[in-house]
Amino acid sequence: MILPQGRTEATITDLREGYALALDDWGTSYFIFHNALQQTGQYGFADLRLGTRVALTPIDHPKGPRGIEVEVVWL
């Protein structure tokens, strides 16, 4: 999959109520709020599982990297 500039892919490594953590291929971990998941397709936050691959837009935050505009690539 070719991603637009500024986007990256990551794998869900931890799921909690209301948020998830995703790790990209370069070792950066992103905090993802449940409402950051774009419901453009058939998948919502409740469908995420450990190992789910997502595409996200990374942003800097004082508490660490965050992922916004998150889309499921594959479950």
PDB file of N, CA and C in Angstrom:
ATOM      1  N   MET A   1       0.849  -1.184   0.000  1.00  0.00           N
ATOM      2  CA  MET A   1       0.000   0.000   0.000  1.00  0.00           C
ATOM      3  C   MET A   1       0.888   1.237   0.000  1.00  0.00           C
ATOM      4  N   ILE A   2       0.640   2.153  -0.904  1.00  0.00           N
ATOM      5  CA  ILE A   2       1.368   3.413  -0.944  1.00  0.00           C
ATOM      6  C   ILE A   2       0.560   4.430  -0.156  1.00  0.00           C
ATOM      7  N   LEU A   3       1.211   5.023   0.847  1.00  0.00           N
ATOM      8  CA  LEU A   3       0.526   5.976   1.718  1.00  0.00           C
ATOM      9  C   LEU A   3       0.827   7.403   1.294  1.00  0.00           C
ATOM     10  N   PRO A   4      -0.146   8.310   1.465  1.00  0.00           N
ATOM     11  CA  PRO A   4       0.126   9.719   1.188  1.00  0.00           C
ATOM     12  C   PRO A   4       1.232  10.232   2.114  1.00  0.00           C
ATOM     13  N   GLN A   5       1.926  11.264   1.676  1.00  0.00           N
ATOM     14  CA  GLN A   5       2.991  11.843   2.488  1.00  0.00           C
ATOM     15  C   GLN A   5       2.449  12.254   3.848  1.00  0.00           C
ATOM     16  N   GLY A   6       3.227  11.965   4.888  1.00  0.00           N
ATOM     17  CA  GLY A   6       2.812  12.304   6.243  1.00  0.00           C
ATOM     18  C   GLY A   6       2.043  11.200   6.944  1.00  0.00           C
ATOM     19  N   ARG A   7       1.781  10.095   6.254  1.00  0.00           N
ATOM     20  CA  ARG A   7       1.066   8.966   6.854  1.00  0.00           C
ATOM     21  C   ARG A   7       2.054   7.830   7.077  1.00  0.00           C
ATOM     22  N   THR A   8       1.716   6.954   8.016  1.00  0.00           N
ATOM     23  CA  THR A   8       2.539   5.776   8.273  1.00  0.00           C
ATOM     24  C   THR A   8       1.635   4.614   8.643  1.00  0.00           C
ATOM     25  N   GLU A   9       2.163   3.407   8.560  1.00  0.00           N
ATOM     26  CA  GLU A   9       1.432   2.224   9.008  1.00  0.00           C
ATOM     27  C   GLU A   9       1.999   1.773  10.336  1.00  0.00           C
ATOM     28  N   ALA A  10       1.149   1.197  11.156  1.00  0.00           N
ATOM     29  CA  ALA A  10       1.549   0.702  12.470  1.00  0.00           C
ATOM     30  C   ALA A  10       0.677  -0.492  12.836  1.00  0.00           C
ATOM     31  N   THR A  11       1.135  -1.251  13.828  1.00  0.00           N
ATOM     32  CA  THR A  11       0.425  -2.443  14.291  1.00  0.00           C
ATOM     33  C   THR A  11      -0.066  -2.214  15.713  1.00  0.00           C
ATOM     34  N   ILE A  12      -1.324  -2.552  15.970  1.00  0.00           N
ATOM     35  CA  ILE A  12      -1.891  -2.394  17.307  1.00  0.00           C
ATOM     36  C   ILE A  12      -1.188  -3.374  18.257  1.00  0.00           C
ATOM     37  N   THR A  13      -0.615  -2.834  19.341  1.00  0.00           N
ATOM     38  CA  THR A  13       0.121  -3.658  20.301  1.00  0.00           C
ATOM     39  C   THR A  13      -0.546  -3.717  21.666  1.00  0.00           C
ATOM     40  N   ASP A  14      -1.486  -2.805  21.925  1.00  0.00           N
ATOM     41  CA  ASP A  14      -2.166  -2.776  23.221  1.00  0.00           C
ATOM     42  C   ASP A  14      -3.532  -2.135  23.028  1.00  0.00           C
ATOM     43  N   LEU A  15      -4.544  -2.720  23.626  1.00  0.00           N
ATOM     44  CA  LEU A  15      -5.905  -2.186  23.553  1.00  0.00           C
ATOM     45  C   LEU A  15      -6.446  -1.981  24.954  1.00  0.00           C
ATOM     46  N   ARG A  16      -6.990  -0.829  25.191  1.00  0.00           N
ATOM     47  CA  ARG A  16      -7.632  -0.507  26.464  1.00  0.00           C
ATOM     48  C   ARG A  16      -8.990   0.110  26.167  1.00  0.00           C
ATOM     49  N   GLU A  17      -9.769   0.317  27.214  1.00  0.00           N
ATOM     50  CA  GLU A  17     -11.069   0.940  27.005  1.00  0.00           C
ATOM     51  C   GLU A  17     -10.868   2.401  26.601  1.00  0.00           C
ATOM     52  N   GLY A  18     -11.182   2.714  25.360  1.00  0.00           N
ATOM     53  CA  GLY A  18     -11.109   4.087  24.886  1.00  0.00           C
ATOM     54  C   GLY A  18      -9.829   4.481  24.173  1.00  0.00           C
ATOM     55  N   TYR A  19      -8.807   3.628  24.202  1.00  0.00           N
ATOM     56  CA  TYR A  19      -7.582   3.968  23.488  1.00  0.00           C
ATOM     57  C   TYR A  19      -6.791   2.716  23.126  1.00  0.00           C
ATOM     58  N   ALA A  20      -5.825   2.913  22.236  1.00  0.00           N
ATOM     59  CA  ALA A  20      -4.952   1.822  21.805  1.00  0.00           C
ATOM     60  C   ALA A  20      -3.541   2.362  21.633  1.00  0.00           C
ATOM     61  N   LEU A  21      -2.588   1.458  21.607  1.00  0.00           N
ATOM     62  CA  LEU A  21      -1.208   1.793  21.282  1.00  0.00           C
ATOM     63  C   LEU A  21      -0.838   1.041  20.011  1.00  0.00           C
ATOM     64  N   ALA A  22      -0.120   1.725  19.124  1.00  0.00           N
ATOM     65  CA  ALA A  22       0.305   1.112  17.870  1.00  0.00           C
ATOM     66  C   ALA A  22       1.789   1.379  17.669  1.00  0.00           C
ATOM     67  N   LEU A  23       2.500   0.385  17.161  1.00  0.00           N
ATOM     68  CA  LEU A  23       3.941   0.457  16.944  1.00  0.00           C
ATOM     69  C   LEU A  23       4.226   0.421  15.446  1.00  0.00           C
ATOM     70  N   ASP A  24       4.994   1.421  14.958  1.00  0.00           N
ATOM     71  CA  ASP A  24       5.324   1.411  13.533  1.00  0.00           C
ATOM     72  C   ASP A  24       6.570   0.570  13.280  1.00  0.00           C
ATOM     73  N   ASP A  25       6.941   0.443  12.026  1.00  0.00           N
ATOM     74  CA  ASP A  25       8.063  -0.420  11.643  1.00  0.00           C
ATOM     75  C   ASP A  25       9.420   0.117  12.088  1.00  0.00           C
ATOM     76  N   TRP A  26       9.469   1.359  12.540  1.00  0.00           N
ATOM     77  CA  TRP A  26      10.725   1.976  12.979  1.00  0.00           C
ATOM     78  C   TRP A  26      10.822   2.057  14.493  1.00  0.00           C
ATOM     79  N   GLY A  27       9.849   1.462  15.204  1.00  0.00           N
ATOM     80  CA  GLY A  27       9.897   1.399  16.657  1.00  0.00           C
ATOM     81  C   GLY A  27       9.235   2.544  17.390  1.00  0.00           C
ATOM     82  N   THR A  28       8.508   3.398  16.687  1.00  0.00           N
ATOM     83  CA  THR A  28       7.792   4.490  17.343  1.00  0.00           C
ATOM     84  C   THR A  28       6.414   4.009  17.764  1.00  0.00           C
ATOM     85  N   SER A  29       6.065   4.286  19.006  1.00  0.00           N
ATOM     86  CA  SER A  29       4.758   3.901  19.547  1.00  0.00           C
ATOM     87  C   SER A  29       3.829   5.112  19.524  1.00  0.00           C
ATOM     88  N   TYR A  30       2.601   4.900  19.064  1.00  0.00           N
ATOM     89  CA  TYR A  30       1.608   5.974  18.960  1.00  0.00           C
ATOM     90  C   TYR A  30       0.413   5.689  19.851  1.00  0.00           C
ATOM     91  N   PHE A  31      -0.036   6.717  20.551  1.00  0.00           N
ATOM     92  CA  PHE A  31      -1.247   6.664  21.362  1.00  0.00           C
ATOM     93  C   PHE A  31      -2.404   7.030  20.442  1.00  0.00           C
ATOM     94  N   ILE A  32      -3.447   6.206  20.441  1.00  0.00           N
ATOM     95  CA  ILE A  32      -4.597   6.427  19.567  1.00  0.00           C
ATOM     96  C   ILE A  32      -5.873   6.449  20.406  1.00  0.00           C
ATOM     97  N   PHE A  33      -6.563   7.586  20.414  1.00  0.00           N
ATOM     98  CA  PHE A  33      -7.870   7.659  21.073  1.00  0.00           C
ATOM     99  C   PHE A  33      -8.915   6.971  20.205  1.00  0.00           C
ATOM    100  N   HIS A  34      -9.951   6.441  20.838  1.00  0.00           N
ATOM    101  CA  HIS A  34     -10.999   5.720  20.098  1.00  0.00           C
ATOM    102  C   HIS A  34     -11.626   6.576  19.006  1.00  0.00           C
ATOM    103  N   ASN A  35     -11.742   7.883  19.235  1.00  0.00           N
ATOM    104  CA  ASN A  35     -12.397   8.729  18.234  1.00  0.00           C
ATOM    105  C   ASN A  35     -11.470   9.142  17.100  1.00  0.00           C
ATOM    106  N   ALA A  36     -10.201   8.707  17.133  1.00  0.00           N
ATOM    107  CA  ALA A  36      -9.260   8.993  16.040  1.00  0.00           C
ATOM    108  C   ALA A  36      -9.446   8.023  14.877  1.00  0.00           C
ATOM    109  N   LEU A  37     -10.174   6.930  15.116  1.00  0.00           N
ATOM    110  CA  LEU A  37     -10.390   5.940  14.065  1.00  0.00           C
ATOM    111  C   LEU A  37     -11.446   6.448  13.095  1.00  0.00           C
ATOM    112  N   GLN A  38     -11.038   6.594  11.844  1.00  0.00           N
ATOM    113  CA  GLN A  38     -11.951   7.048  10.797  1.00  0.00           C
ATOM    114  C   GLN A  38     -12.908   5.911  10.457  1.00  0.00           C
ATOM    115  N   GLN A  39     -14.180   6.170  10.558  1.00  0.00           N
ATOM    116  CA  GLN A  39     -15.146   5.124  10.234  1.00  0.00           C
ATOM    117  C   GLN A  39     -15.593   5.273   8.787  1.00  0.00           C
ATOM    118  N   THR A  40     -14.596   5.217   7.893  1.00  0.00           N
ATOM    119  CA  THR A  40     -14.877   5.338   6.469  1.00  0.00           C
ATOM    120  C   THR A  40     -15.285   3.998   5.872  1.00  0.00           C
ATOM    121  N   GLY A  41     -14.984   2.943   6.564  1.00  0.00           N
ATOM    122  CA  GLY A  41     -15.303   1.613   6.060  1.00  0.00           C
ATOM    123  C   GLY A  41     -16.197   0.883   7.036  1.00  0.00           C
ATOM    124  N   GLN A  42     -15.995  -0.417   7.113  1.00  0.00           N
ATOM    125  CA  GLN A  42     -16.856  -1.253   7.934  1.00  0.00           C
ATOM    126  C   GLN A  42     -16.335  -1.444   9.351  1.00  0.00           C
ATOM    127  N   TYR A  43     -15.135  -0.920   9.660  1.00  0.00           N
ATOM    128  CA  TYR A  43     -14.518  -1.191  10.958  1.00  0.00           C
ATOM    129  C   TYR A  43     -14.555   0.006  11.894  1.00  0.00           C
ATOM    130  N   GLY A  44     -14.880  -0.259  13.143  1.00  0.00           N
ATOM    131  CA  GLY A  44     -14.844   0.754  14.176  1.00  0.00           C
ATOM    132  C   GLY A  44     -13.826   0.361  15.237  1.00  0.00           C
ATOM    133  N   PHE A  45     -13.721   1.162  16.279  1.00  0.00           N
ATOM    134  CA  PHE A  45     -12.742   0.904  17.332  1.00  0.00           C
ATOM    135  C   PHE A  45     -12.957  -0.467  17.970  1.00  0.00           C
ATOM    136  N   ALA A  46     -14.211  -0.875  18.130  1.00  0.00           N
ATOM    137  CA  ALA A  46     -14.519  -2.161  18.761  1.00  0.00           C
ATOM    138  C   ALA A  46     -14.018  -3.354  17.938  1.00  0.00           C
ATOM    139  N   ASP A  47     -13.741  -3.140  16.654  1.00  0.00           N
ATOM    140  CA  ASP A  47     -13.255  -4.218  15.790  1.00  0.00           C
ATOM    141  C   ASP A  47     -11.752  -4.434  15.896  1.00  0.00           C
ATOM    142  N   LEU A  48     -11.020  -3.491  16.487  1.00  0.00           N
ATOM    143  CA  LEU A  48      -9.565  -3.621  16.582  1.00  0.00           C
ATOM    144  C   LEU A  48      -9.183  -4.801  17.463  1.00  0.00           C
ATOM    145  N   ARG A  49      -8.116  -5.468  17.070  1.00  0.00           N
ATOM    146  CA  ARG A  49      -7.548  -6.586  17.825  1.00  0.00           C
ATOM    147  C   ARG A  49      -6.042  -6.392  17.868  1.00  0.00           C
ATOM    148  N   LEU A  50      -5.365  -7.076  18.771  1.00  0.00           N
ATOM    149  CA  LEU A  50      -3.911  -7.047  18.766  1.00  0.00           C
ATOM    150  C   LEU A  50      -3.434  -7.560  17.420  1.00  0.00           C
ATOM    151  N   GLY A  51      -2.490  -6.871  16.813  1.00  0.00           N
ATOM    152  CA  GLY A  51      -1.985  -7.258  15.511  1.00  0.00           C
ATOM    153  C   GLY A  51      -2.678  -6.591  14.342  1.00  0.00           C
ATOM    154  N   THR A  52      -3.778  -5.869  14.591  1.00  0.00           N
ATOM    155  CA  THR A  52      -4.450  -5.144  13.519  1.00  0.00           C
ATOM    156  C   THR A  52      -3.494  -4.111  12.936  1.00  0.00           C
ATOM    157  N   ARG A  53      -3.438  -4.031  11.634  1.00  0.00           N
ATOM    158  CA  ARG A  53      -2.571  -3.068  10.949  1.00  0.00           C
ATOM    159  C   ARG A  53      -3.406  -1.837  10.617  1.00  0.00           C
ATOM    160  N   VAL A  54      -2.896  -0.652  10.966  1.00  0.00           N
ATOM    161  CA  VAL A  54      -3.605   0.596  10.721  1.00  0.00           C
ATOM    162  C   VAL A  54      -2.705   1.584   9.978  1.00  0.00           C
ATOM    163  N   ALA A  55      -3.317   2.502   9.272  1.00  0.00           N
ATOM    164  CA  ALA A  55      -2.619   3.643   8.679  1.00  0.00           C
ATOM    165  C   ALA A  55      -3.029   4.851   9.512  1.00  0.00           C
ATOM    166  N   LEU A  56      -2.072   5.725   9.803  1.00  0.00           N
ATOM    167  CA  LEU A  56      -2.364   6.876  10.644  1.00  0.00           C
ATOM    168  C   LEU A  56      -1.532   8.079  10.244  1.00  0.00           C
ATOM    169  N   THR A  57      -1.977   9.240  10.690  1.00  0.00           N
ATOM    170  CA  THR A  57      -1.199  10.462  10.551  1.00  0.00           C
ATOM    171  C   THR A  57      -0.564  10.729  11.904  1.00  0.00           C
ATOM    172  N   PRO A  58       0.778  10.710  11.990  1.00  0.00           N
ATOM    173  CA  PRO A  58       1.438  10.947  13.269  1.00  0.00           C
ATOM    174  C   PRO A  58       1.506  12.436  13.595  1.00  0.00           C
ATOM    175  N   ILE A  59       1.314  12.757  14.877  1.00  0.00           N
ATOM    176  CA  ILE A  59       1.474  14.136  15.341  1.00  0.00           C
ATOM    177  C   ILE A  59       2.292  14.124  16.628  1.00  0.00           C
ATOM    178  N   ASP A  60       2.991  15.214  16.868  1.00  0.00           N
ATOM    179  CA  ASP A  60       3.729  15.378  18.118  1.00  0.00           C
ATOM    180  C   ASP A  60       2.779  15.898  19.181  1.00  0.00           C
ATOM    181  N   HIS A  61       2.969  15.426  20.398  1.00  0.00           N
ATOM    182  CA  HIS A  61       2.160  15.837  21.545  1.00  0.00           C
ATOM    183  C   HIS A  61       3.092  15.875  22.741  1.00  0.00           C
ATOM    184  N   PRO A  62       2.869  16.790  23.684  1.00  0.00           N
ATOM    185  CA  PRO A  62       3.755  16.864  24.854  1.00  0.00           C
ATOM    186  C   PRO A  62       3.898  15.546  25.617  1.00  0.00           C
ATOM    187  N   LYS A  63       2.872  14.692  25.567  1.00  0.00           N
ATOM    188  CA  LYS A  63       2.927  13.411  26.279  1.00  0.00           C
ATOM    189  C   LYS A  63       3.433  12.273  25.400  1.00  0.00           C
ATOM    190  N   GLY A  64       3.815  12.575  24.163  1.00  0.00           N
ATOM    191  CA  GLY A  64       4.330  11.548  23.262  1.00  0.00           C
ATOM    192  C   GLY A  64       3.575  11.517  21.955  1.00  0.00           C
ATOM    193  N   PRO A  65       4.077  10.746  20.981  1.00  0.00           N
ATOM    194  CA  PRO A  65       3.449  10.687  19.658  1.00  0.00           C
ATOM    195  C   PRO A  65       2.013  10.183  19.710  1.00  0.00           C
ATOM    196  N   ARG A  66       1.186  10.798  18.888  1.00  0.00           N
ATOM    197  CA  ARG A  66      -0.212  10.381  18.770  1.00  0.00           C
ATOM    198  C   ARG A  66      -0.523  10.069  17.320  1.00  0.00           C
ATOM    199  N   GLY A  67      -1.498   9.196  17.143  1.00  0.00           N
ATOM    200  CA  GLY A  67      -1.982   8.876  15.808  1.00  0.00           C
ATOM    201  C   GLY A  67      -3.370   9.455  15.627  1.00  0.00           C
ATOM    202  N   ILE A  68      -3.571  10.176  14.540  1.00  0.00           N
ATOM    203  CA  ILE A  68      -4.888  10.716  14.209  1.00  0.00           C
ATOM    204  C   ILE A  68      -5.263  10.221  12.820  1.00  0.00           C
ATOM    205  N   GLU A  69      -6.502  10.433  12.439  1.00  0.00           N
ATOM    206  CA  GLU A  69      -7.000  10.003  11.121  1.00  0.00           C
ATOM    207  C   GLU A  69      -6.627   8.550  10.849  1.00  0.00           C
ATOM    208  N   VAL A  70      -6.957   7.696  11.800  1.00  0.00           N
ATOM    209  CA  VAL A  70      -6.565   6.282  11.762  1.00  0.00           C
ATOM    210  C   VAL A  70      -7.557   5.481  10.915  1.00  0.00           C
ATOM    211  N   GLU A  71      -7.021   4.635  10.052  1.00  0.00           N
ATOM    212  CA  GLU A  71      -7.835   3.740   9.221  1.00  0.00           C
ATOM    213  C   GLU A  71      -7.298   2.325   9.314  1.00  0.00           C
ATOM    214  N   VAL A  72      -8.188   1.353   9.356  1.00  0.00           N
ATOM    215  CA  VAL A  72      -7.786  -0.048   9.391  1.00  0.00           C
ATOM    216  C   VAL A  72      -7.281  -0.450   8.007  1.00  0.00           C
ATOM    217  N   VAL A  73      -6.078  -1.040   7.961  1.00  0.00           N
ATOM    218  CA  VAL A  73      -5.521  -1.565   6.715  1.00  0.00           C
ATOM    219  C   VAL A  73      -5.933  -3.029   6.585  1.00  0.00           C
ATOM    220  N   TRP A  74      -5.742  -3.814   7.645  1.00  0.00           N
ATOM    221  CA  TRP A  74      -6.229  -5.195   7.722  1.00  0.00           C
ATOM    222  C   TRP A  74      -6.308  -5.641   9.157  1.00  0.00           C
ATOM    223  N   LEU A  75      -7.269  -6.524   9.402  1.00  0.00           N
ATOM    224  CA  LEU A  75      -7.445  -7.092  10.746  1.00  0.00           C
ATOM    225  C   LEU A  75      -6.583  -8.297  10.809  1.00  0.00           C
TER     226      LEU A  75
END
